[in-house]
Coordinates of C-alpha atoms in Angstrom, one line a residue:
S1196 CA 94.5 102.0 113.9
Q1197 CA 91.8 103.4 116.2
T1198 CA 93.2 104.6 119.6
A1199 CA 96.8 104.1 118.4
G1200 CA 99.6 106.5 119.3
R1201 CA 98.7 106.9 123.0
R1202 CA 101.6 107.8 125.3
S1203 CA 102.4 106.4 128.7
F1204 CA 103.4 109.0 131.3
S1205 CA 104.7 106.6 133.8
D1206 CA 107.9 107.7 135.6
A1207 CA 108.9 104.0 136.1
A1208 CA 110.4 101.7 133.5
S1209 CA 108.0 100.2 131.0
P1210 CA 109.6 96.9 130.0
Q1211 CA 108.6 95.3 126.6
R1212 CA 108.9 91.6 126.5
L1213 CA 109.6 89.3 123.5
Q1214 CA 108.9 85.5 123.8
Q1215 CA 110.8 83.2 121.5
L1216 CA 108.5 80.6 120.0
T1217 CA 110.9 78.6 117.8
G1218 CA 114.5 78.2 116.6
A1219 CA 117.7 77.9 118.5
P1220 CA 117.9 79.9 121.7
F1221 CA 119.3 83.4 121.6
S1222 CA 122.9 83.7 122.4
S1223 CA 122.2 87.0 124.1
S1224 CA 119.2 87.9 126.1
D1225 CA 119.6 91.6 125.1
D1226 CA 119.7 91.1 121.3
P1227 CA 116.8 89.3 119.7
F1228 CA 118.7 89.2 116.4
A1229 CA 121.8 87.4 117.9
G1230 CA 122.5 84.2 116.0
L1231 CA 120.2 85.1 113.1
P1232 CA 121.7 85.3 109.6
T1233 CA 120.8 88.9 108.8
S1234 CA 123.8 90.0 106.7
L1235 CA 123.4 90.1 102.9
P1236 CA 125.7 87.1 102.1
E1237 CA 123.5 85.0 104.4
L1238 CA 120.3 85.9 102.5
F1239 CA 119.7 82.3 101.3
T1240 CA 120.2 80.9 104.8
L1241 CA 117.8 83.4 106.2
V1242 CA 114.9 82.4 103.9
G1243 CA 115.8 78.7 104.0
E1244 CA 116.2 78.2 100.2
P1245 CA 119.1 76.5 98.3
E1246 CA 122.0 78.8 97.4
P1247 CA 123.5 78.8 93.9
A1248 CA 127.3 78.4 93.9
E1249 CA 128.0 81.8 92.4
A1250 CA 125.5 83.8 94.6
R1251 CA 127.5 84.0 97.8
S1252 CA 130.6 85.6 96.2
A1253 CA 128.4 88.1 94.4
L1254 CA 126.6 89.0 97.6
H1255 CA 129.9 89.4 99.5
Q1256 CA 130.9 91.9 96.8
A1257 CA 127.6 93.8 97.1
D1258 CA 127.9 93.9 100.9
E1259 CA 131.5 95.2 100.7
A1260 CA 130.5 97.9 98.2
S1261 CA 127.7 99.2 100.4
R1262 CA 130.0 99.3 103.4
R1263 CA 132.7 101.2 101.6
A1264 CA 130.1 103.6 100.2
L1265 CA 128.8 104.4 103.7
E1266 CA 132.3 104.8 105.1
T1267 CA 133.5 107.2 102.3
L1268 CA 130.3 109.2 101.7
D1269 CA 130.9 112.9 101.6
G1270 CA 127.7 114.9 102.0
S1271 CA 129.2 117.8 99.9
A1272 CA 130.0 115.5 97.0
P1273 CA 127.8 112.4 97.2
W1274 CA 128.3 111.4 93.6
R1275 CA 131.8 110.2 94.4
V1276 CA 130.3 107.0 95.9
V1277 CA 128.4 106.2 92.6
P1278 CA 131.1 103.8 91.3
L1279 CA 130.9 101.8 94.5
L1280 CA 127.1 101.7 94.3
L1281 CA 127.2 100.6 90.7
A1282 CA 129.6 97.8 91.7
G1283 CA 127.1 96.7 94.4
L1284 CA 124.2 96.9 91.9
R1285 CA 126.1 94.7 89.4
A1286 CA 126.9 92.2 92.1
V1287 CA 123.2 91.9 93.2
R1288 CA 122.1 91.6 89.6
Q1289 CA 124.6 88.8 89.1
A1290 CA 123.2 87.0 92.2
E1291 CA 119.7 87.5 90.9
A1292 CA 120.5 86.1 87.5
V1293 CA 121.7 82.8 88.9
T1294 CA 118.9 82.4 91.4
P1295 CA 116.3 79.9 90.0
P1296 CA 112.5 80.3 90.3
S1297 CA 112.6 77.5 92.9
A1298 CA 113.9 80.2 95.4
P1299 CA 111.1 82.8 95.2
R1300 CA 111.7 84.4 98.6
A1301 CA 115.4 84.9 97.8
R1302 CA 114.5 86.3 94.4
Q1303 CA 112.1 88.8 95.9
L1304 CA 114.7 90.0 98.5
L1305 CA 117.3 90.4 95.7
Q1306 CA 114.9 92.5 93.7
V1307 CA 114.3 94.7 96.7
K1308 CA 118.1 95.0 97.2
S1309 CA 118.6 95.9 93.6
T1310 CA 115.9 98.6 93.9
Q1311 CA 117.7 100.0 97.0
F1312 CA 121.0 100.3 95.2
E1313 CA 119.3 102.1 92.2
R1314 CA 117.6 104.5 94.6
A1315 CA 120.9 105.2 96.3
I1316 CA 122.5 106.0 93.0
V1317 CA 119.7 108.3 92.1
A1318 CA 120.0 110.1 95.4
A1319 CA 123.8 110.4 95.1
L1320 CA 123.5 111.9 91.6
A1321 CA 120.7 114.3 92.8
L1322 CA 118.8 112.9 89.8
T1323 CA 115.2 114.0 89.4
V1324 CA 112.5 112.7 87.0
S1325 CA 109.1 114.4 87.2
A1326 CA 105.9 114.5 85.1
L1327 CA 103.1 116.9 85.8
A1328 CA 99.7 116.5 84.1
G1329 CA 98.0 119.7 83.2
P1330 CA 98.9 123.2 81.8
S1331 CA 102.5 124.4 82.0
E1332 CA 101.3 127.2 84.3
G1333 CA 98.6 126.7 86.9
D1334 CA 97.0 123.7 88.5
G1335 CA 96.1 120.3 87.1
R1336 CA 93.2 118.1 88.0
P1337 CA 92.1 114.5 87.8
V1338 CA 91.5 113.3 84.2
T1339 CA 88.4 111.7 82.7
P1340 CA 88.1 109.0 80.0
G1341 CA 88.3 110.3 76.4
E1342 CA 90.1 113.5 77.1
V1343 CA 93.6 114.6 76.0
V1344 CA 95.9 115.9 78.6
S1345 CA 99.3 117.6 78.4
V1346 CA 102.2 116.1 80.5
Q1347 CA 105.1 118.3 81.3
L1348 CA 108.3 116.2 81.6
T1349 CA 111.5 117.3 83.4
V1350 CA 114.8 115.5 84.0
S1351 CA 117.8 117.0 85.9
H1352 CA 120.7 116.0 88.0
G1353 CA 123.3 117.6 90.3
S1354 CA 126.5 115.8 89.7
P1355 CA 129.4 117.4 87.7
A1356 CA 129.7 114.7 85.0
P1357 CA 127.1 114.6 82.1
L1358 CA 124.6 111.8 82.1
E1359 CA 123.4 109.9 79.1
V1360 CA 119.6 109.5 79.0
E1361 CA 118.8 106.8 76.5
R1362 CA 115.1 107.2 76.6
V1363 CA 112.2 108.9 78.4
S1364 CA 108.7 107.3 78.0
L1365 CA 105.3 107.4 79.5
V1366 CA 104.1 104.1 80.9
P1367 CA 100.3 104.0 80.7
H1368 CA 97.9 101.7 82.5
E1369 CA 97.7 98.2 81.2
G1370 CA 95.7 98.1 78.1
W1371 CA 96.2 101.7 77.2
P1372 CA 98.1 102.8 74.0
A1373 CA 101.6 103.9 74.9
P1374 CA 103.0 107.2 73.3
A1375 CA 106.3 106.8 71.4
P1376 CA 109.4 107.3 73.6
L1377 CA 111.4 110.4 73.3
A1378 CA 114.9 110.4 71.7
A1379 CA 118.1 110.0 73.7
F1380 CA 119.9 113.1 75.0
T1381 CA 122.8 114.2 77.2
L1382 CA 122.0 115.7 80.5
T1383 CA 124.4 118.3 82.0
T1384 CA 124.4 119.9 85.4
G1385 CA 122.3 123.0 85.8
S1386 CA 120.5 122.5 82.5
P1387 CA 117.3 120.5 83.1
W1388 CA 115.8 118.8 80.1
R1389 CA 112.1 119.6 79.5
S1390 CA 109.5 118.4 77.1
T1391 CA 105.7 118.1 76.7
L1392 CA 103.7 115.2 75.6
R1393 CA 100.0 115.1 74.7
V1394 CA 98.4 111.9 76.1
A1395 CA 94.9 110.7 75.1
I1396 CA 93.1 109.0 77.9
P1397 CA 91.2 106.1 76.3
A1398 CA 87.4 106.3 76.3
I1399 CA 87.4 102.8 77.8
A1400 CA 89.6 103.9 80.7
E1401 CA 88.3 102.8 84.1
P1402 CA 88.4 105.2 87.1
T1403 CA 91.2 104.8 89.6
R1404 CA 89.2 103.1 92.3
P1405 CA 90.6 101.6 95.5
A1406 CA 91.8 98.0 95.1
F1407 CA 89.4 96.9 97.8
V1408 CA 85.6 97.3 98.0
R1409 CA 82.5 96.4 99.9
D1410 CA 78.9 97.2 99.1
G1411 CA 77.9 98.5 102.5
L1412 CA 78.2 98.2 106.3
A1413 CA 76.2 94.9 106.1
E1414 CA 79.4 93.3 104.6
N1415 CA 81.9 93.0 107.5
Q1416 CA 84.9 92.4 105.2
Y1417 CA 86.3 94.1 102.1
R1418 CA 87.0 92.1 99.0
W1419 CA 89.6 92.6 96.3
R1420 CA 88.0 94.4 93.3
S1421 CA 90.1 92.3 90.8
G1422 CA 89.5 89.1 92.6
R1423 CA 93.1 88.7 93.6
P1424 CA 95.1 90.3 96.4
M1425 CA 96.9 93.6 95.8
Y1426 CA 99.3 94.3 98.6
A1427 CA 99.9 98.0 97.6
P1428 CA 98.1 100.7 99.5
N1429 CA 96.9 102.3 96.3
A1430 CA 95.5 101.2 93.0
P1431 CA 98.1 101.2 90.2
D1432 CA 98.9 104.6 88.8
P1433 CA 97.2 105.2 85.5
L1434 CA 100.2 107.1 84.2
R1435 CA 103.9 106.8 85.0
V1436 CA 107.1 108.2 83.5
R1437 CA 110.2 106.1 83.0
A1438 CA 113.7 107.3 82.3
T1439 CA 116.6 104.9 81.3
I1440 CA 120.0 106.3 82.4
R1441 CA 123.3 105.0 81.1
I1442 CA 126.4 105.4 83.4
G1443 CA 129.4 103.9 81.6
D1444 CA 128.3 100.3 80.8
D1445 CA 125.6 100.3 83.4
R1446 CA 122.0 101.2 83.1
I1447 CA 119.4 102.1 85.7
Q1448 CA 115.7 103.0 85.4
V1449 CA 113.9 105.7 87.2
E1450 CA 110.2 105.5 87.3
R1451 CA 107.8 108.0 88.8
A1452 CA 104.0 108.5 89.0
V1453 CA 102.6 111.3 86.9
R1454 CA 101.4 114.0 89.2
M1455 CA 99.4 117.2 89.1
R1456 CA 100.0 120.6 90.7
Q1457 CA 97.4 121.8 93.2
T1458 CA 97.4 125.1 95.0
H1459 CA 96.0 125.3 98.5
E1460 CA 95.9 128.8 100.0
P1461 CA 97.3 129.6 102.4
D1462 CA 99.1 126.3 103.0
G1463 CA 101.0 126.2 99.7
V1464 CA 101.3 123.7 96.8
T1465 CA 100.9 119.9 96.7
F1466 CA 101.7 117.4 93.9
P1467 CA 99.3 114.5 94.3
R1468 CA 99.4 111.7 91.7
V1469 CA 97.0 112.0 88.8
V1470 CA 94.0 109.8 88.8
V1471 CA 91.1 109.0 86.4
V1472 CA 87.6 109.9 87.6
P1473 CA 84.2 109.6 85.9
P1474 CA 83.1 112.5 83.8
V1475 CA 80.2 113.2 86.3
S1476 CA 79.5 112.3 89.9
L1477 CA 76.0 111.6 90.9
R1478 CA 74.3 111.9 94.3
V1479 CA 70.7 111.0 95.1
L1480 CA 68.7 113.1 97.6
P1481 CA 67.4 112.1 100.0
A1482 CA 69.6 109.1 100.5
V1483 CA 66.9 107.6 102.8
R1484 CA 63.2 108.2 102.7
V1485 CA 60.8 106.9 105.3
V1486 CA 57.2 106.4 104.1
R1487 CA 54.6 106.2 106.8
D1488 CA 51.6 106.2 104.5
T1489 CA 49.9 103.1 103.2
G1490 CA 48.9 102.6 99.6
R1491 CA 50.5 104.2 96.6
V1492 CA 52.9 107.0 97.3
A1493 CA 54.0 109.6 94.8
M1494 CA 57.3 111.4 95.6
Q1495 CA 60.1 113.4 94.1
V1496 CA 63.7 112.3 94.2
S1497 CA 66.6 114.6 93.3
V1498 CA 69.8 113.8 91.5
E1499 CA 72.8 116.1 92.1
V1500 CA 75.1 116.1 89.1
T1501 CA 78.7 117.3 89.5
G1502 CA 80.9 117.9 86.4
N1503 CA 84.5 116.5 86.5
A1504 CA 85.4 117.6 83.0
P1505 CA 84.8 120.8 81.0
G1506 CA 81.4 120.9 79.3
V1507 CA 80.0 117.4 79.9
E1508 CA 76.7 116.6 78.3
A1509 CA 74.9 113.8 80.2
V1510 CA 71.6 112.0 79.9
V1511 CA 70.5 111.4 83.5
G1512 CA 67.8 109.1 84.8
M1513 CA 66.5 107.1 87.7
A1514 CA 66.0 103.3 87.8
R1515 CA 65.3 100.6 90.3
V1516 CA 68.5 99.0 91.5
R1517 CA 69.1 96.2 89.0
G1518 CA 66.0 97.2 87.2
A1519 CA 64.5 99.3 84.4
P1520 CA 64.3 103.1 84.4
L1521 CA 61.3 104.5 86.4
S1522 CA 60.7 107.8 84.6
P1523 CA 61.8 109.7 81.5
T1524 CA 65.5 110.7 81.4
Q1525 CA 66.6 114.3 81.3
T1526 CA 69.6 115.8 79.4
L1527 CA 71.8 118.5 80.9
R1528 CA 75.2 120.1 80.3
V1529 CA 77.4 120.7 83.3
A1530 CA 80.7 122.6 83.5
L1531 CA 83.8 121.5 85.3
G1532 CA 83.1 121.7 89.1
E1533 CA 79.5 122.8 88.5
R1534 CA 76.7 121.1 90.5
R1535 CA 73.2 120.9 89.1
T1536 CA 70.1 119.2 90.5
L1537 CA 67.4 117.4 88.6
S1538 CA 64.1 116.2 90.0
F1539 CA 62.4 112.9 89.1
D1540 CA 58.8 111.8 89.9
V1541 CA 58.7 108.3 91.5
L1542 CA 55.7 106.2 92.4
M1543 CA 55.9 103.6 95.2
P1544 CA 53.4 100.8 94.5
R1545 CA 50.8 99.9 97.0
D1546 CA 52.2 96.5 97.7
A1547 CA 55.8 97.5 98.0
D1548 CA 57.5 97.8 101.5
S1549 CA 60.8 99.1 100.1
L1550 CA 62.2 100.6 97.0
A1551 CA 65.9 101.0 96.1
L1552 CA 66.5 103.7 93.5
S1553 CA 69.7 104.3 91.6
A1554 CA 70.8 107.2 89.4
F1555 CA 72.6 106.8 86.2
A1556 CA 74.2 109.1 83.6
R1557 CA 75.0 108.3 80.0
V1558 CA 78.0 110.3 78.6
G1559 CA 78.7 109.5 75.1
E1560 CA 78.6 105.7 74.7
R1561 CA 79.2 104.9 78.4
E1562 CA 76.9 104.7 81.4
W1563 CA 78.1 105.9 84.8
R1564 CA 76.7 105.1 88.3
D1565 CA 79.1 106.6 90.7
E1566 CA 79.0 109.0 93.6
V1567 CA 82.6 110.2 94.1
T1568 CA 83.7 111.9 97.3
T1569 CA 87.1 113.5 97.6
I1570 CA 88.8 113.2 101.0
S1571 CA 91.5 115.8 101.3
H1572 CA 94.1 116.3 104.1
R1573 CA 96.9 118.7 104.0
D1574 CA 99.6 116.1 104.6
L1575 CA 98.2 113.1 102.7
E1576 CA 97.4 112.2 99.1
P1577 CA 93.7 112.8 98.2
A1578 CA 91.5 109.8 98.5
Y1579 CA 88.6 109.2 96.1
L1580 CA 85.8 107.2 97.7
Y1581 CA 83.3 105.5 95.4
A1582 CA 79.7 104.6 96.3
A1583 CA 76.6 103.8 94.3
P1584 CA 74.2 106.8 94.0
V1585 CA 71.3 105.1 95.7
S1586 CA 68.2 106.2 97.5
R1587 CA 66.5 103.8 99.8
V1588 CA 62.7 104.2 100.3
R1589 CA 61.2 102.1 103.0
R1590 CA 57.7 101.9 104.4
I1591 CA 57.9 101.8 108.1
P1592 CA 55.0 101.5 110.5
V1593 CA 56.1 104.4 112.7
A1594 CA 54.0 106.9 114.6
M1595 CA 55.3 110.4 115.4
R1596 CA 53.7 113.2 117.4
D1597 CA 52.9 116.0 115.0
G1598 CA 54.5 119.4 115.0
R1599 CA 57.7 118.4 116.9
S1600 CA 60.5 120.9 117.0
V1601 CA 63.9 119.5 117.7
G1602 CA 67.2 121.2 118.5
Y1603 CA 70.2 119.2 117.4
I1604 CA 73.9 119.7 118.5
M1605 CA 75.9 118.0 115.8
G1606 CA 79.0 116.0 116.9
V1607 CA 81.5 114.3 114.6
G1608 CA 78.8 114.1 111.8
D1609 CA 75.9 111.7 111.3
L1610 CA 72.6 111.5 109.4
V1611 CA 70.4 111.5 112.5
P1612 CA 69.0 115.0 111.8
D1613 CA 68.0 113.8 108.3
A1614 CA 66.2 110.8 109.9
I1615 CA 64.4 113.2 112.3
A1616 CA 63.2 115.3 109.4
Q1617 CA 62.0 112.1 107.6
L1618 CA 59.8 111.5 110.6
G1619 CA 58.2 114.9 110.1
A1620 CA 59.8 117.0 112.8
R1621 CA 61.5 120.4 112.3
V1622 CA 65.2 120.1 113.0
T1623 CA 67.4 123.1 113.9
L1624 CA 71.1 122.6 113.9
L1625 CA 72.6 124.6 116.8
D1626 CA 76.0 126.3 116.3
A1627 CA 78.4 127.3 119.0
T1628 CA 76.7 130.6 119.6
A1629 CA 73.3 129.1 120.0
V1630 CA 74.6 126.4 122.4
A1631 CA 76.4 129.0 124.5
A1632 CA 73.3 131.1 124.6
G1633 CA 71.4 128.2 126.1
D1634 CA 68.0 129.2 124.6
F1635 CA 66.5 125.7 124.3
A1636 CA 63.0 126.3 125.6
R1637 CA 61.5 126.6 122.1
F1638 CA 62.3 122.9 121.4
D1639 CA 60.2 119.9 122.3
A1640 CA 63.5 117.8 122.5
L1641 CA 67.2 118.6 122.5
V1642 CA 69.4 116.0 121.0
I1643 CA 73.2 116.0 121.6
G1644 CA 74.7 114.2 118.6
T1645 CA 77.2 111.3 118.3
R1646 CA 80.5 112.2 120.1
A1647 CA 79.6 115.8 120.4
Y1648 CA 81.4 116.3 123.7
A1649 CA 84.6 115.3 121.8
V1650 CA 84.4 118.1 119.2
R1651 CA 82.1 120.8 120.6
P1652 CA 84.2 122.7 123.2
E1653 CA 81.2 124.9 124.1
L1654 CA 79.2 121.9 125.4
P1655 CA 80.6 121.5 128.9
G1656 CA 80.0 125.2 129.7
A1657 CA 76.4 124.8 128.5
T1658 CA 75.7 122.0 131.1
P1659 CA 73.7 124.2 133.5
A1660 CA 71.5 125.5 130.6
I1661 CA 71.0 121.9 129.3
L1662 CA 69.9 120.6 132.7
A1663 CA 67.7 123.6 133.3
Y1664 CA 65.9 122.9 130.1
A1665 CA 65.2 119.3 131.3
R1666 CA 64.0 120.5 134.7
N1667 CA 61.6 122.9 133.1
G1668 CA 59.9 120.2 131.1
G1669 CA 62.1 119.4 128.1
H1670 CA 63.6 116.1 127.0
V1671 CA 67.4 116.0 126.6
V1672 CA 68.6 113.0 124.5
V1673 CA 72.3 112.3 124.5
L1674 CA 73.5 109.9 121.8
Y1675 CA 76.6 107.8 122.4
Q1676 CA 79.7 109.7 123.6
T1677 CA 83.3 109.1 124.3
Q1678 CA 85.2 109.8 127.5
E1679 CA 85.1 113.6 126.9
F1680 CA 81.6 113.3 128.3
R1681 CA 81.9 113.1 132.1
P1682 CA 78.5 112.1 133.5
E1683 CA 79.6 112.9 137.0
T1684 CA 79.5 116.6 136.2
M1685 CA 77.5 116.7 132.9
A1686 CA 74.6 114.4 133.7
P1687 CA 71.8 115.2 136.2
F1688 CA 72.6 112.3 138.5
P1689 CA 75.8 110.3 139.2
A1690 CA 77.0 107.8 136.7
A1691 CA 80.4 106.8 135.1
L1692 CA 81.7 106.4 131.5
P1693 CA 85.0 104.5 132.1
N1694 CA 87.9 104.7 129.7
D1695 CA 87.3 101.0 128.9
A1696 CA 83.6 101.5 128.4
E1697 CA 81.8 98.4 127.1
E1698 CA 80.3 98.0 123.6
T1699 CA 78.3 95.3 121.9
T1700 CA 79.7 94.6 118.4
E1701 CA 77.4 91.7 117.4
E1702 CA 74.6 93.3 115.4
D1703 CA 72.3 90.3 116.3
A1704 CA 73.1 90.2 120.0
P1705 CA 70.0 89.3 122.0
V1706 CA 68.2 92.3 123.5
Q1707 CA 66.0 92.1 126.5
L1708 CA 63.5 94.9 127.5
L1709 CA 64.1 95.6 131.2
A1710 CA 61.2 98.1 131.6
P1711 CA 58.6 97.2 128.8
T1712 CA 55.9 99.3 130.5
H1713 CA 58.1 102.5 130.6
P1714 CA 56.4 105.4 128.7
V1715 CA 59.3 105.8 126.2
L1716 CA 58.9 102.1 125.2
R1717 CA 55.1 102.3 124.9
A1718 CA 54.2 105.4 123.0
P1719 CA 53.6 106.4 120.3
N1720 CA 55.2 103.1 119.1
R1721 CA 55.3 100.0 121.2
I1722 CA 58.9 98.9 121.2
T1723 CA 59.5 95.2 121.3
A1724 CA 62.4 92.8 120.7
R1725 CA 61.4 92.8 117.0
D1726 CA 62.6 96.4 116.7
F1727 CA 66.1 95.1 117.1
D1728 CA 65.9 92.8 114.0
G1729 CA 68.0 93.7 111.0
W1730 CA 70.5 95.9 112.7
I1731 CA 73.8 96.6 111.0
E1732 CA 77.4 96.5 112.3
Q1733 CA 76.7 96.7 116.1
R1734 CA 74.2 97.2 118.9
G1735 CA 76.0 100.1 120.5
S1736 CA 79.1 101.5 122.1
K1737 CA 80.3 103.4 125.3
F1738 CA 77.8 102.2 127.9
L1739 CA 77.3 103.9 131.3
T1740 CA 78.1 102.2 134.6
Q1741 CA 77.6 102.9 138.3
L1742 CA 74.1 104.3 137.7
A1743 CA 72.4 106.3 140.4
P1744 CA 69.0 104.9 141.5
E1745 CA 67.3 107.8 139.7
Y1746 CA 68.1 106.2 136.3
A1747 CA 65.9 103.6 134.7
A1748 CA 67.8 101.1 132.5
L1749 CA 65.5 100.2 129.6
V1750 CA 67.3 97.4 127.8
E1751 CA 70.0 94.8 128.3
T1752 CA 72.3 93.3 125.6
H1753 CA 75.6 91.5 125.4
D1754 CA 78.0 89.9 123.0
T1755 CA 78.8 86.2 123.2
G1756 CA 80.8 85.7 126.4
Q1757 CA 80.2 89.3 127.5
A1758 CA 78.6 90.1 130.8
P1759 CA 75.0 91.6 130.6
Q1760 CA 75.1 95.3 129.8
Q1761 CA 72.4 97.6 131.1
G1762 CA 74.0 101.1 130.6
I1763 CA 73.1 101.2 126.9
W1764 CA 69.8 103.1 127.2
V1765 CA 69.0 104.8 130.5
T1766 CA 66.6 107.6 131.3
A1767 CA 65.7 109.7 134.4
R1768 CA 63.0 112.1 135.4
V1769 CA 64.6 115.6 136.0
G1770 CA 62.2 118.1 137.5
K1771 CA 59.4 118.4 135.0
G1772 CA 61.3 116.8 132.2
D1773 CA 63.6 114.0 131.3
W1774 CA 67.2 113.2 130.5
T1775 CA 68.2 110.2 128.4
Y1776 CA 71.5 108.6 127.4
I1777 CA 71.2 106.2 124.5
A1778 CA 74.3 104.4 123.3
L1779 CA 72.4 102.3 120.8
A1780 CA 74.1 102.7 117.4
L1781 CA 71.2 104.7 115.9
H1782 CA 73.6 106.7 113.7
R1783 CA 74.6 103.4 112.0
Q1784 CA 71.0 102.2 111.4
V1785 CA 69.2 105.3 110.0
P1786 CA 71.3 105.5 106.8
Y1787 CA 70.0 102.0 106.0
A1788 CA 66.4 102.6 107.0
V1789 CA 66.4 100.0 109.7
P1790 CA 62.7 100.2 111.0
G1791 CA 63.4 99.7 114.7
A1792 CA 65.9 102.6 114.8
Y1793 CA 63.3 105.0 113.4
R1794 CA 60.6 103.8 115.8
I1795 CA 62.9 104.2 118.8
L1796 CA 63.9 107.7 117.6
A1797 CA 60.2 108.7 117.1
N1798 CA 59.5 107.6 120.7
L1799 CA 62.4 109.6 122.1
L1800 CA 61.2 112.8 120.3
S1801 CA 57.5 112.4 121.0
R1802 CA 57.6 112.6 124.7
P1803 CA 55.4 115.6 125.6
K1804 CA 56.8 118.6 127.4
R1805 CA 55.5 118.6 130.9
P1806 CA 54.0 121.9 132.2

């Protein structure tokens, strides 16, 4: 969770307290589990369900088997405890067999315990079952509906006695045809069994999407895609491999996700699970377009098409969201990993205030409307995020001084530079060298992006140049920052940004203009309370406090029950220029074309440089 993992550096003791809310009092103040039935034979007592007569004896046997296995485990020959683990597994299965459906919690825990015994047996035997999708040499990739993929199967073990493998089979996603299982074989130490299967991904296969979904920031909760809760962190694997192993008269099953090999130089090789993705990914550019003209407006919208399979032929078009196509479709062929861009002419009617456009692609008999973004981290499974390829066009009554040139110091990443360009200004993204050089005089405004002080180490050293730019007639605009920004040394006048800085999370929190006649609220757009209508997710975050008298606080807002907050938008005259800190959540509003955010942004960037 956000802000988790913080350490306390106190030299004194840091007691943690537990308060008992129900049940018999603890017999020991030092042991919160004292008196609780936590042993395996007490399982039915623990969950408060009726215990079958035969269950307790079986659970005593399982408990004793696990204790003896732990006591006799030899790390150099772990397979010697397998008979004990098998005895424990048989006992748990016996208890599970006599447990009726009227004891669901006990049945669930018994299933967990059975799985734990099976995993212990697999570990003791050094048994491995793996399946890799893709070529026998080289890297694999996500699969797409309708293609055929090779799956390399391997089974091996490290115990001295041979193992009987009764069957190895691929377990496809529900509704997919299952390949025939492979015949039984004997597995000996040092001789891994290998085989290759050709698997056809059905043309009707759905992409491996997250189990939870929301349509945008306006929805403050996710919903389950299937309509019913799924308590696993990932969607079900589209392909799994299952091996049935016979050890004497006992059988265990080992099931693993089908994975793919991926090489990441210079870090090494990873084996993420295989997933199904659409044959193409679509992205509409620009994602947001602001129209300031009245009447009919002709424009061009681009669709970026990325191929997720070799040689995909797609028919691409644009349509109104939940509407008919707007212009003729175009056909293209895109290679695996290739990106190609198509342009479409779109006409915004005279009487329309907004237009939502969606891209689509027909591949074979199916239509796709997905923008797929891959999130990769060296130590985690890749995540595939799905969004609708939509462009929002909105007619906004906003005035902007012509010919503005804006320098932008990007922080953690936002779409504010795109919004500035939509207003007609020229935006220059400043890298570390440009920031360190401090040559800002060529800009009409200098914007320091969201949380830039947290990720741009060159910024503190550029403080003298930034303040000199303001003193010489420029306008410095600092978007919301975290505690890496220290206004006592980085702002022109004293202020504070405390560690517990306030925020206003109610997007419809009331807003009061504290200085309605201030120039930045009057021109070129007159900012009123209506400019805060329709905001998304929050008003703002990380407000300044302890403001020096040189600052003018422009607005006040607060959540229900929160004290009035006046450090959300402050500005000060600095020499011939101005310095502004604005913690309003502009970066959350501009991707959704919220009119007031664009009007506020236009006023911030339109202040003339003073001679």
